[in-house]
C-alpha positions as a Python dict, from the first residue, in 0.01 Angstrom:
ca = {
    (1, 'M'): (0, 0, 0),
    (2, 'S'): (-102, 301, 202),
    (3, 'R'): (-412, 500, 122),
    (4, 'S'): (-388, 850, -21),
    (5, 'G'): (-626, 1125, -125),
    (6, 'P'): (-792, 1442, 9),
    (7, 'R'): (-920, 1275, 324),
    (8, 'A'): (-576, 1135, 419),
    (9, 'V'): (-405, 1467, 346),
    (10, 'K'): (-652, 1655, 567),
    (11, 'A'): (-594, 1405, 848),
    (12, 'A'): (-218, 1443, 822),
    (13, 'V'): (-237, 1823, 824),
    (14, 'A'): (-468, 1816, 1125),
    (15, 'A'): (-240, 1579, 1313),
    (16, 'G'): (67, 1789, 1233),
    (17, 'S'): (-107, 2105, 1348),
    (18, 'A'): (-205, 1937, 1674),
    (19, 'V'): (155, 1830, 1737),
    (20, 'L'): (285, 2181, 1668),
    (21, 'L'): (19, 2333, 1895),
    (22, 'L'): (100, 2093, 2178),
    (23, 'A'): (471, 2159, 2139),
    (24, 'A'): (417, 2534, 2149),
    (25, 'C'): (195, 2515, 2455),
    (26, 'G'): (432, 2275, 2627),
    (27, 'G'): (728, 2503, 2553),
    (28, 'E'): (558, 2810, 2700),
    (29, 'Q'): (450, 2619, 3008),
    (30, 'N'): (801, 2478, 3051),
    (31, 'V'): (968, 2823, 3056),
    (32, 'A'): (704, 2974, 3282),
    (33, 'S'): (735, 2697, 3541),
    (34, 'G'): (1114, 2681, 3559),
    (35, 'G'): (1172, 2442, 3270),
    (36, 'D'): (1460, 2205, 3205),
    (37, 'W'): (1731, 2436, 3072),
    (38, 'K'): (2090, 2314, 3088),
    (39, 'P'): (2417, 2488, 2995),
    (40, 'T'): (2554, 2395, 2654),
    (41, 'K'): (2913, 2508, 2703),
    (42, 'P'): (3160, 2576, 2989),
    (43, 'I'): (3047, 2841, 3238),
    (44, 'E'): (3272, 3143, 3287),
    (45, 'Y'): (3289, 3199, 3663),
    (46, 'V'): (3417, 3548, 3741),
    (47, 'A'): (3604, 3638, 4060),
    (48, 'P'): (3616, 4024, 4055),
    (49, 'A'): (3957, 4028, 4226),
    (50, 'G'): (4304, 3875, 4202),
    (51, 'T'): (4402, 3523, 4303),
    (52, 'G'): (4419, 3426, 4668),
    (53, 'G'): (4155, 3664, 4804),
    (54, 'G'): (3808, 3596, 4941),
    (55, 'W'): (3625, 3610, 4608),
    (56, 'D'): (3885, 3392, 4437),
    (57, 'T'): (3869, 3136, 4719),
    (58, 'L'): (3489, 3124, 4703),
    (59, 'A'): (3484, 3086, 4325),
    (60, 'R'): (3747, 2813, 4310),
    (61, 'T'): (3608, 2621, 4608),
    (62, 'S'): (3249, 2623, 4485),
    (63, 'A'): (3351, 2544, 4126),
    (64, 'R'): (3549, 2242, 4243),
    (65, 'V'): (3268, 2109, 4463),
    (66, 'L'): (3003, 2162, 4194),
    (67, 'D'): (3215, 1983, 3935),
    (68, 'Q'): (3325, 1694, 4156),
    (69, 'S'): (2971, 1640, 4285),
    (70, 'N'): (2833, 1633, 3928),
    (71, 'L'): (2586, 1911, 4008),
    (72, 'V'): (2647, 2101, 3683),
    (73, 'D'): (2638, 1974, 3325),
    (74, 'R'): (2935, 2181, 3211),
    (75, 'P'): (3256, 2280, 3398),
    (76, 'L'): (3290, 2616, 3572),
    (77, 'R'): (3608, 2795, 3468),
    (78, 'V'): (3723, 3062, 3712),
    (79, 'V'): (3839, 3387, 3555),
    (80, 'N'): (3990, 3667, 3765),
    (81, 'K'): (3888, 4024, 3676),
    (82, 'P'): (4053, 4238, 3947),
    (83, 'G'): (4031, 4613, 3997),
    (84, 'A'): (3829, 4902, 4136),
    (85, 'G'): (3698, 4710, 4435),
    (86, 'G'): (3515, 4465, 4209),
    (87, 'A'): (3380, 4717, 3957),
    (88, 'I'): (3602, 4592, 3672),
    (89, 'G'): (3456, 4244, 3703),
    (90, 'W'): (3099, 4370, 3734),
    (91, 'S'): (3140, 4586, 3424),
    (92, 'Y'): (3260, 4282, 3230),
    (93, 'V'): (2962, 4069, 3336),
    (94, 'A'): (2717, 4353, 3267),
    (95, 'K'): (2821, 4351, 2901),
    (96, 'H'): (2689, 3995, 2869),
    (97, 'E'): (2322, 4055, 2943),
    (98, 'K'): (2103, 3743, 2906),
    (99, 'D'): (2410, 3517, 2883),
    (100, 'P'): (2342, 3213, 3106),
    (101, 'H'): (2701, 3094, 3074),
    (102, 'K'): (2839, 3376, 3292),
    (103, 'L'): (2832, 3383, 3673),
    (104, 'F'): (3024, 3581, 3935),
    (105, 'V'): (3082, 3557, 4308),
    (106, 'T'): (2992, 3852, 4523),
    (107, 'S'): (2967, 3997, 4875),
    (108, 'P'): (2888, 4338, 5039),
    (109, 'P'): (3106, 4546, 4801),
    (110, 'I'): (2846, 4491, 4525),
    (111, 'L'): (2633, 4727, 4735),
    (112, 'L'): (2896, 4944, 4902),
    (113, 'V'): (3109, 5038, 4602),
    (114, 'P'): (2815, 5170, 4394),
    (115, 'L'): (2676, 5355, 4697),
    (116, 'A'): (3012, 5530, 4731),
    (117, 'G'): (2984, 5634, 4365),
    (118, 'T'): (3278, 5435, 4229),
    (119, 'S'): (3099, 5180, 4008),
    (120, 'G'): (2896, 5217, 3692),
    (121, 'Q'): (2679, 4921, 3790),
    (122, 'T'): (2465, 4843, 4095),
    (123, 'Y'): (2335, 4512, 4226),
    (124, 'Q'): (2011, 4579, 4034),
    (125, 'D'): (2200, 4535, 3706),
    (126, 'F'): (2243, 4163, 3777),
    (127, 'T'): (2040, 3852, 3856),
    (128, 'P'): (2069, 3711, 4210),
    (129, 'I'): (2125, 3334, 4205),
    (130, 'A'): (2193, 3232, 4566),
    (131, 'R'): (2349, 3347, 4889),
    (132, 'L'): (2584, 3078, 5019),
    (133, 'N'): (2746, 3165, 5349),
    (134, 'S'): (2846, 3436, 5589),
    (135, 'E'): (3120, 3531, 5830),
    (136, 'P'): (3133, 3809, 6091),
    (137, 'L'): (3390, 4082, 6118),
    (138, 'A'): (3621, 4077, 6418),
    (139, 'Y'): (3732, 4388, 6607),
    (140, 'V'): (4083, 4319, 6732),
    (141, 'V'): (4374, 4470, 6925),
    (142, 'K'): (4720, 4348, 7018),
    (143, 'A'): (4733, 4107, 7309),
    (144, 'D'): (4896, 4371, 7533),
    (145, 'S'): (4649, 4647, 7443),
    (146, 'P'): (4480, 4842, 7725),
    (147, 'Y'): (4145, 4778, 7555),
    (148, 'K'): (4001, 4463, 7707),
    (149, 'T'): (3645, 4485, 7571),
    (150, 'F'): (3465, 4650, 7282),
    (151, 'D'): (3310, 4888, 7534),
    (152, 'D'): (3662, 5002, 7634),
    (153, 'L'): (3737, 5086, 7271),
    (154, 'A'): (3400, 5256, 7221),
    (155, 'K'): (3450, 5478, 7526),
    (156, 'K'): (3787, 5593, 7396),
    (157, 'L'): (3637, 5664, 7054),
    (158, 'K'): (3364, 5872, 7216),
    (159, 'A'): (3608, 6072, 7427),
    (160, 'S'): (3890, 6129, 7176),
    (161, 'P'): (3833, 5957, 6840),
    (162, 'K'): (4133, 6120, 6671),
    (163, 'D'): (4366, 5951, 6920),
    (164, 'V'): (4271, 5601, 6804),
    (165, 'S'): (4359, 5464, 6460),
    (166, 'V'): (4176, 5157, 6330),
    (167, 'A'): (4319, 4958, 6038),
    (168, 'G'): (4098, 4782, 5785),
    (169, 'G'): (4149, 4573, 5474),
    (170, 'S'): (3927, 4771, 5237),
    (171, 'G'): (3901, 5128, 5113),
    (172, 'P'): (3694, 5409, 5268),
    (173, 'G'): (3326, 5331, 5236),
    (174, 'S'): (3380, 4963, 5164),
    (175, 'L'): (3338, 4647, 5368),
    (176, 'D'): (3563, 4686, 5674),
    (177, 'H'): (3505, 5060, 5704),
    (178, 'V'): (3126, 5023, 5705),
    (179, 'G'): (3145, 4732, 5950),
    (180, 'L'): (3349, 4951, 6182),
    (181, 'A'): (3146, 5270, 6134),
    (182, 'G'): (2816, 5095, 6199),
    (183, 'A'): (2939, 4937, 6520),
    (184, 'V'): (3097, 5259, 6645),
    (185, 'Q'): (2784, 5456, 6570),
    (186, 'A'): (2562, 5201, 6745),
    (187, 'A'): (2792, 5225, 7047),
    (188, 'G'): (2730, 5599, 7069),
    (189, 'A'): (3045, 5743, 6910),
    (190, 'D'): (3063, 5973, 6607),
    (191, 'A'): (3152, 5741, 6320),
    (192, 'S'): (3255, 6030, 6095),
    (193, 'K'): (3539, 6118, 6333),
    (194, 'V'): (3690, 5772, 6357),
    (195, 'K'): (4045, 5754, 6221),
    (196, 'Y'): (4013, 5468, 5973),
    (197, 'V'): (4334, 5356, 5799),
    (198, 'P'): (4268, 5149, 5481),
    (199, 'F'): (4492, 4870, 5355),
    (200, 'D'): (4483, 4637, 5056),
    (201, 'G'): (4345, 4333, 5237),
    (202, 'G'): (4293, 4212, 5592),
    (203, 'G'): (4640, 4059, 5611),
    (204, 'E'): (4809, 4397, 5561),
    (205, 'A'): (4577, 4561, 5814),
    (206, 'L'): (4665, 4301, 6078),
    (207, 'T'): (5037, 4335, 6001),
    (208, 'S'): (5005, 4709, 6059),
    (209, 'L'): (4837, 4646, 6393),
    (210, 'L'): (5105, 4398, 6502),
    (211, 'G'): (5376, 4643, 6397),
    (212, 'G'): (5232, 4911, 6625),
    (213, 'H'): (5111, 5133, 6340),
    (214, 'A'): (4746, 5113, 6446),
    (215, 'D'): (4565, 5082, 6777),
    (216, 'A'): (4300, 4838, 6657),
    (217, 'A'): (4190, 4663, 6341),
    (218, 'V'): (3884, 4515, 6180),
    (219, 'A'): (3901, 4201, 5962),
    (220, 'G'): (3713, 3882, 5883),
    (221, 'A'): (3685, 3633, 6169),
    (222, 'S'): (3867, 3365, 5968),
    (223, 'E'): (4153, 3606, 5900),
    (224, 'V'): (4215, 3682, 6267),
    (225, 'Q'): (4170, 3327, 6395),
    (226, 'P'): (4533, 3211, 6352),
    (227, 'L'): (4674, 3520, 6526),
    (228, 'T'): (4423, 3479, 6805),
    (229, 'R'): (4529, 3118, 6859),
    (230, 'S'): (4895, 3219, 6866),
    (231, 'G'): (4823, 3477, 7135),
    (232, 'D'): (4929, 3778, 6927),
    (233, 'L'): (4583, 3931, 6908),
    (234, 'R'): (4284, 3980, 7133),
    (235, 'V'): (3939, 3985, 6973),
    (236, 'L'): (3710, 4236, 7146),
    (237, 'A'): (3391, 4132, 6967),
    (238, 'V'): (3250, 3985, 6648),
    (239, 'S'): (2985, 4158, 6441),
    (240, 'S'): (2729, 3877, 6444),
    (241, 'E'): (2419, 3852, 6659),
    (242, 'E'): (2547, 3533, 6819),
    (243, 'R'): (2898, 3407, 6887),
    (244, 'S'): (3099, 3281, 6592),
    (245, 'P'): (3169, 2905, 6581),
    (246, 'I'): (3532, 2975, 6487),
    (247, 'L'): (3579, 3224, 6775),
    (248, 'P'): (3347, 3072, 7038),
    (249, 'K'): (3506, 3251, 7334),
    (250, 'V'): (3455, 3598, 7187),
    (251, 'P'): (3135, 3792, 7266),
    (252, 'S'): (2920, 3925, 6984),
    (253, 'L'): (2837, 4295, 6952),
    (254, 'T'): (2480, 4216, 7054),
    (255, 'E'): (2606, 4037, 7363),
    (256, 'S'): (2827, 4340, 7433),
    (257, 'G'): (2523, 4570, 7434),
    (258, 'V'): (2577, 4713, 7083),
    (259, 'D'): (2271, 4690, 6860),
    (260, 'Y'): (2447, 4630, 6528),
    (261, 'V'): (2497, 4322, 6312),
    (262, 'F'): (2724, 4303, 6008),
    (263, 'D'): (2771, 3986, 5807),
    (264, 'I'): (3029, 3929, 5538),
    (265, 'W'): (2778, 3735, 5332),
    (266, 'R'): (2888, 3572, 5009),
    (267, 'G'): (2685, 3464, 4711),
    (268, 'V'): (2654, 3421, 4337),
    (269, 'M'): (2497, 3644, 4073),
    (270, 'A'): (2454, 3634, 3695),
    (271, 'P'): (2398, 3882, 3413),
    (272, 'K'): (2066, 4058, 3391),
    (273, 'G'): (1789, 3902, 3185),
    (274, 'L'): (1820, 3529, 3260),
    (275, 'S'): (1502, 3323, 3217),
    (276, 'K'): (1327, 3154, 3506),
    (277, 'S'): (1448, 2814, 3390),
    (278, 'Q'): (1810, 2932, 3376),
    (279, 'V'): (1792, 3081, 3726),
    (280, 'A'): (1623, 2764, 3853),
    (281, 'Y'): (1903, 2546, 3714),
    (282, 'Y'): (2178, 2730, 3899),
    (283, 'E'): (1968, 2785, 4211),
    (284, 'K'): (1913, 2410, 4241),
    (285, 'A'): (2283, 2332, 4182),
    (286, 'Y'): (2396, 2561, 4465),
    (287, 'A'): (2119, 2440, 4696),
    (288, 'E'): (2246, 2085, 4649),
    (289, 'M'): (2611, 2193, 4676),
    (290, 'V'): (2577, 2337, 5028),
    (291, 'K'): (2441, 2000, 5147),
    (292, 'T'): (2745, 1803, 5031),
    (293, 'D'): (3003, 1675, 5277),
    (294, 'S'): (3285, 1821, 5068),
    (295, 'W'): (3136, 2172, 5085),
    (296, 'K'): (3075, 2141, 5460),
    (297, 'K'): (3434, 2030, 5509),
    (298, 'E'): (3570, 2324, 5309),
    (299, 'S'): (3341, 2567, 5491),
    (300, 'K'): (3458, 2449, 5831),
    (301, 'K'): (3821, 2483, 5726),
    (302, 'L'): (3765, 2835, 5590),
    (303, 'G'): (3546, 2956, 5878),
    (304, 'W'): (3230, 2997, 5670),
    (305, 'T'): (2883, 2966, 5822),
    (306, 'D'): (2600, 2829, 5609),
    (307, 'A'): (2355, 3105, 5519),
    (308, 'F'): (2187, 2978, 5203),
    (309, 'M'): (1914, 3182, 5035),
    (310, 'D'): (1748, 3109, 4703),
    (311, 'S'): (1724, 3367, 4425),
    (312, 'K'): (1407, 3539, 4548),
    (313, 'E'): (1521, 3549, 4912),
    (314, 'F'): (1864, 3676, 4809),
    (315, 'G'): (1707, 3955, 4603),
    (316, 'T'): (1491, 4070, 4896),
    (317, 'F'): (1794, 4052, 5125),
    (318, 'L'): (1997, 4270, 4888),
    (319, 'D'): (1725, 4537, 4883),
    (320, 'K'): (1725, 4550, 5263),
    (321, 'Q'): (2103, 4550, 5295),
    (322, 'N'): (2137, 4827, 5038),
    (323, 'K'): (1910, 5053, 5241),
    (324, 'E'): (2099, 4981, 5563),
    (325, 'Y'): (2440, 5038, 5404),
    (326, 'A'): (2322, 5365, 5251),
    (327, 'E'): (2232, 5494, 5597),
    (328, 'V'): (2573, 5401, 5740),
    (329, 'L'): (2763, 5557, 5448),
    (330, 'A'): (2556, 5874, 5481),
    (331, 'S'): (2651, 5894, 5849),
    (332, 'V'): (3022, 5904, 5762),
    (333, 'G'): (2976, 6136, 5464),
    (334, 'L'): (3065, 5878, 5198),
    (335, 'K'): (2733, 5815, 5023),
    (336, 'K'): (2717, 5964, 4672),
}
């Protein structure tokens, strides 16, 4: 038989209190140091655009690699929320503050659209998880164009900007327009006078160029690669500091004497208010994902360059980029 009585009761109470105290201390320490949080249900993975575009491709590719590589404990289910340059999707995610089962893919429009005054949210309303990759813009003309170099185009834009139309796959003040305006301005031309013609996607912009409806175009390097290989287009420069691995024969803007760099970076963000342990879980998953052979294979096929940043680095990067983009938009009269 077991002993009982006041002394045994006091011992039991003391032991129970010690266990509760240790558990409480351990729990606080766990959260503060990153912890061991795991998702408990499927993760809704928002692509703030329709199917087939850059955000959709990034979401579906990364979701597949994360799932197949067993880097997440629950499946990622891609949901498309198109409209308003991404603002519809951002508004949806913003309504789920502190929800660790919501993620969305992102790129420069998360900065550009709010700066232009057409989004109710800014990048500061979300939690940065990781930057994944980048890709430069390409400044292109038809193969028979009189412009042989970016300097040729810049000189014409300086002399008579209204005589040159440049097609892009995003609206005024968004990705392609800012990538063009920044380069033109750095080359010494008046960016506010450039005749920018917006289209709904890089494919339409390039079709307009090929049809003779524009004199030049700006689009992602991966978008122009097939038409460059076929001989239909000539790439004057890419917007990176160094040459692009998918367009190795094309000079960069820096190499062309233009002090301007513009990356189409891509990354992942989450609702505001996630705990350190929740951020750490996803940060680790994406850090491991970019090392996998399957991700590297997909990246090579899609023309993506590895540019991984963890949550803290990504947040600092966003602050810097936002300041730079604000200056460019102000120069063309589009900053609100």
